[in-house]
């Protein structure tokens, strides 16, 4: 093999996402077993995928070593939402709240200590706008927004 091919092969595998799809729900690159959803990969959710928090809660879980994970669905319907998230890793988990369609600037940052559960509020939301969460690596978490 030429040096160029070896380099390309090595680069491809070294930059691939480290996501364990079988352990992820609501943030995965693959749909959970038994569910038919569109896999969104490691990108924010499409505007057509929405949970109205006045009718149901947004639930999720995921594991990633090197990749930022995003919720597969947006949430809307409330001017203030509540979150409850469990961090199963010993390092802190950083979560950011974004408005879908806006500049990619976090509206709020949430930090959950290692091996703990955190809860609180996501405030100053426009109930007609769409919002989603991102989870910084390394991560192993589950939770909900309601």
mmCIF file of C-alpha atoms in Angstrom:
data_model
loop_
_atom_site.group_PDB
_atom_site.id
_atom_site.type_symbol
_atom_site.label_atom_id
_atom_site.label_comp_id
_atom_site.label_asym_id
_atom_site.label_seq_id
_atom_site.Cartn_x
_atom_site.Cartn_y
_atom_site.Cartn_z
ATOM 1 C CA UNK A 1 0.000 0.000 0.000
ATOM 2 C CA UNK A 2 1.233 3.460 -0.731
ATOM 3 C CA UNK A 3 1.838 5.933 2.064
ATOM 4 C CA UNK A 4 -1.148 8.033 0.912
ATOM 5 C CA UNK A 5 -3.573 5.102 1.209
ATOM 6 C CA UNK A 6 -2.258 4.163 4.649
ATOM 7 C CA UNK A 7 -2.626 7.803 5.755
ATOM 8 C CA UNK A 8 -6.189 8.073 4.436
ATOM 9 C CA UNK A 9 -7.167 4.748 6.052
ATOM 10 C CA UNK A 10 -5.636 5.779 9.391
ATOM 11 C CA UNK A 11 -7.225 9.241 9.262
ATOM 12 C CA UNK A 12 -10.665 7.808 8.508
ATOM 13 C CA UNK A 13 -10.629 5.540 11.552
ATOM 14 C CA UNK A 14 -9.027 8.062 13.892
ATOM 15 C CA UNK A 15 -11.691 10.680 13.194
ATOM 16 C CA UNK A 16 -14.724 8.420 13.328
ATOM 17 C CA UNK A 17 -17.306 9.040 16.035
ATOM 18 C CA UNK A 18 -17.072 7.002 19.190
ATOM 19 C CA UNK A 19 -20.729 6.353 19.889
ATOM 20 C CA UNK A 20 -22.190 3.144 21.222
ATOM 21 C CA UNK A 21 -25.505 3.184 19.381
ATOM 22 C CA UNK A 22 -26.963 0.236 21.268
ATOM 23 C CA UNK A 23 -26.827 2.203 24.519
ATOM 24 C CA UNK A 24 -28.319 5.454 23.246
ATOM 25 C CA UNK A 25 -31.942 6.539 23.179
ATOM 26 C CA UNK A 26 -33.038 9.935 21.987
ATOM 27 C CA UNK A 27 -29.472 10.886 21.088
ATOM 28 C CA UNK A 28 -28.173 7.940 19.098
ATOM 29 C CA UNK A 29 -26.857 7.479 15.610
ATOM 30 C CA UNK A 30 -29.098 4.421 15.297
ATOM 31 C CA UNK A 31 -32.723 4.032 16.332
ATOM 32 C CA UNK A 32 -33.331 2.091 19.549
ATOM 33 C CA UNK A 33 -34.455 -1.520 19.081
ATOM 34 C CA UNK A 34 -38.118 -1.779 18.150
ATOM 35 C CA UNK A 35 -38.521 1.901 17.314
ATOM 36 C CA UNK A 36 -38.734 3.487 13.896
ATOM 37 C CA UNK A 37 -37.028 6.877 13.982
ATOM 38 C CA UNK A 38 -34.745 8.669 11.598
ATOM 39 C CA UNK A 39 -31.143 8.507 12.788
ATOM 40 C CA UNK A 40 -29.776 12.028 13.107
ATOM 41 C CA UNK A 41 -26.170 11.089 13.646
ATOM 42 C CA UNK A 42 -24.186 13.594 15.568
ATOM 43 C CA UNK A 43 -26.157 16.620 14.380
ATOM 44 C CA UNK A 44 -28.883 18.741 15.978
ATOM 45 C CA UNK A 45 -32.440 17.502 15.352
ATOM 46 C CA UNK A 46 -34.467 18.469 12.303
ATOM 47 C CA UNK A 47 -37.173 21.033 12.938
ATOM 48 C CA UNK A 48 -39.853 18.459 12.097
ATOM 49 C CA UNK A 49 -39.010 16.295 15.142
ATOM 50 C CA UNK A 50 -40.698 17.951 18.106
ATOM 51 C CA UNK A 51 -41.948 17.033 21.570
ATOM 52 C CA UNK A 52 -44.544 19.422 22.977
ATOM 53 C CA UNK A 53 -43.758 19.567 26.695
ATOM 54 C CA UNK A 54 -47.369 20.432 27.520
ATOM 55 C CA UNK A 55 -48.342 16.926 26.325
ATOM 56 C CA UNK A 56 -45.305 14.712 27.000
ATOM 57 C CA UNK A 57 -41.735 14.798 28.235
ATOM 58 C CA UNK A 58 -38.545 14.449 26.221
ATOM 59 C CA UNK A 59 -36.515 11.442 27.410
ATOM 60 C CA UNK A 60 -33.017 10.447 26.346
ATOM 61 C CA UNK A 61 -29.905 8.467 27.242
ATOM 62 C CA UNK A 62 -26.546 8.085 25.588
ATOM 63 C CA UNK A 63 -22.896 7.118 25.754
ATOM 64 C CA UNK A 64 -20.040 8.640 23.766
ATOM 65 C CA UNK A 65 -16.287 8.739 24.239
ATOM 66 C CA UNK A 66 -15.286 11.510 21.837
ATOM 67 C CA UNK A 67 -18.424 12.857 20.168
ATOM 68 C CA UNK A 68 -20.916 15.541 21.107
ATOM 69 C CA UNK A 69 -24.380 13.988 21.216
ATOM 70 C CA UNK A 70 -27.620 15.878 20.524
ATOM 71 C CA UNK A 71 -31.189 15.041 21.438
ATOM 72 C CA UNK A 72 -32.976 13.518 18.446
ATOM 73 C CA UNK A 73 -35.988 15.747 19.058
ATOM 74 C CA UNK A 74 -36.608 19.403 19.779
ATOM 75 C CA UNK A 75 -38.831 20.486 22.631
ATOM 76 C CA UNK A 76 -41.291 23.371 22.845
ATOM 77 C CA UNK A 77 -44.489 24.441 24.577
ATOM 78 C CA UNK A 78 -43.271 25.996 27.814
ATOM 79 C CA UNK A 79 -41.629 29.266 28.841
ATOM 80 C CA UNK A 80 -39.782 27.355 31.572
ATOM 81 C CA UNK A 81 -38.974 23.630 31.517
ATOM 82 C CA UNK A 82 -37.576 21.292 34.145
ATOM 83 C CA UNK A 83 -34.715 18.847 33.595
ATOM 84 C CA UNK A 84 -33.583 15.778 35.514
ATOM 85 C CA UNK A 85 -30.352 14.195 34.240
ATOM 86 C CA UNK A 86 -28.192 11.414 35.677
ATOM 87 C CA UNK A 87 -24.451 11.368 34.908
ATOM 88 C CA UNK A 88 -23.031 7.834 35.207
ATOM 89 C CA UNK A 89 -19.392 8.867 34.644
ATOM 90 C CA UNK A 90 -16.991 10.142 37.285
ATOM 91 C CA UNK A 91 -16.194 13.281 35.271
ATOM 92 C CA UNK A 92 -18.608 16.234 35.033
ATOM 93 C CA UNK A 93 -21.169 16.255 32.221
ATOM 94 C CA UNK A 94 -21.671 19.535 30.356
ATOM 95 C CA UNK A 95 -25.026 20.021 28.655
ATOM 96 C CA UNK A 96 -25.960 23.004 26.520
ATOM 97 C CA UNK A 97 -29.422 24.230 25.572
ATOM 98 C CA UNK A 98 -29.782 25.628 22.041
ATOM 99 C CA UNK A 99 -32.606 27.227 20.082
ATOM 100 C CA UNK A 100 -33.065 25.392 16.800
ATOM 101 C CA UNK A 101 -32.677 27.784 13.897
ATOM 102 C CA UNK A 102 -30.757 30.407 15.788
ATOM 103 C CA UNK A 103 -27.061 31.095 15.948
ATOM 104 C CA UNK A 104 -25.213 28.164 17.435
ATOM 105 C CA UNK A 105 -24.864 29.970 20.758
ATOM 106 C CA UNK A 106 -25.915 28.161 23.904
ATOM 107 C CA UNK A 107 -28.930 29.654 25.648
ATOM 108 C CA UNK A 108 -27.985 27.904 28.886
ATOM 109 C CA UNK A 109 -25.220 25.603 30.135
ATOM 110 C CA UNK A 110 -25.941 22.862 32.663
ATOM 111 C CA UNK A 111 -23.201 20.964 34.496
ATOM 112 C CA UNK A 112 -23.901 17.693 36.304
ATOM 113 C CA UNK A 113 -21.199 16.459 38.693
ATOM 114 C CA UNK A 114 -19.714 12.996 38.236
ATOM 115 C CA UNK A 115 -21.767 10.006 39.379
ATOM 116 C CA UNK A 116 -24.769 12.120 40.322
ATOM 117 C CA UNK A 117 -28.201 13.315 39.287
ATOM 118 C CA UNK A 118 -28.979 16.955 38.737
ATOM 119 C CA UNK A 119 -32.247 18.756 38.283
ATOM 120 C CA UNK A 120 -33.321 22.307 37.726
ATOM 121 C CA UNK A 121 -34.917 24.730 35.362
ATOM 122 C CA UNK A 122 -34.411 25.851 31.803
ATOM 123 C CA UNK A 123 -35.786 29.379 31.920
ATOM 124 C CA UNK A 124 -36.605 32.236 29.557
ATOM 125 C CA UNK A 125 -37.860 30.009 26.761
ATOM 126 C CA UNK A 126 -40.271 31.124 24.066
ATOM 127 C CA UNK A 127 -42.996 28.466 24.181
ATOM 128 C CA UNK A 128 -43.377 28.637 20.378
ATOM 129 C CA UNK A 129 -39.657 28.167 19.611
ATOM 130 C CA UNK A 130 -37.817 24.838 19.266
ATOM 131 C CA UNK A 131 -34.969 23.905 21.636
ATOM 132 C CA UNK A 132 -32.601 20.931 21.926
ATOM 133 C CA UNK A 133 -29.740 19.736 24.136
ATOM 134 C CA UNK A 134 -26.123 18.813 23.424
ATOM 135 C CA UNK A 135 -23.969 16.576 25.645
ATOM 136 C CA UNK A 136 -20.180 17.024 25.720
ATOM 137 C CA UNK A 137 -17.919 13.957 25.690
ATOM 138 C CA UNK A 138 -17.021 11.770 27.399
ATOM 139 C CA UNK A 139 -20.580 11.015 28.403
ATOM 140 C CA UNK A 140 -22.815 8.318 29.855
ATOM 141 C CA UNK A 141 -26.176 9.752 30.885
ATOM 142 C CA UNK A 142 -29.953 9.498 30.944
ATOM 143 C CA UNK A 143 -32.644 11.994 31.673
ATOM 144 C CA UNK A 144 -35.647 13.995 30.674
ATOM 145 C CA UNK A 145 -36.969 17.490 30.084
ATOM 146 C CA UNK A 146 -40.578 18.207 31.044
#
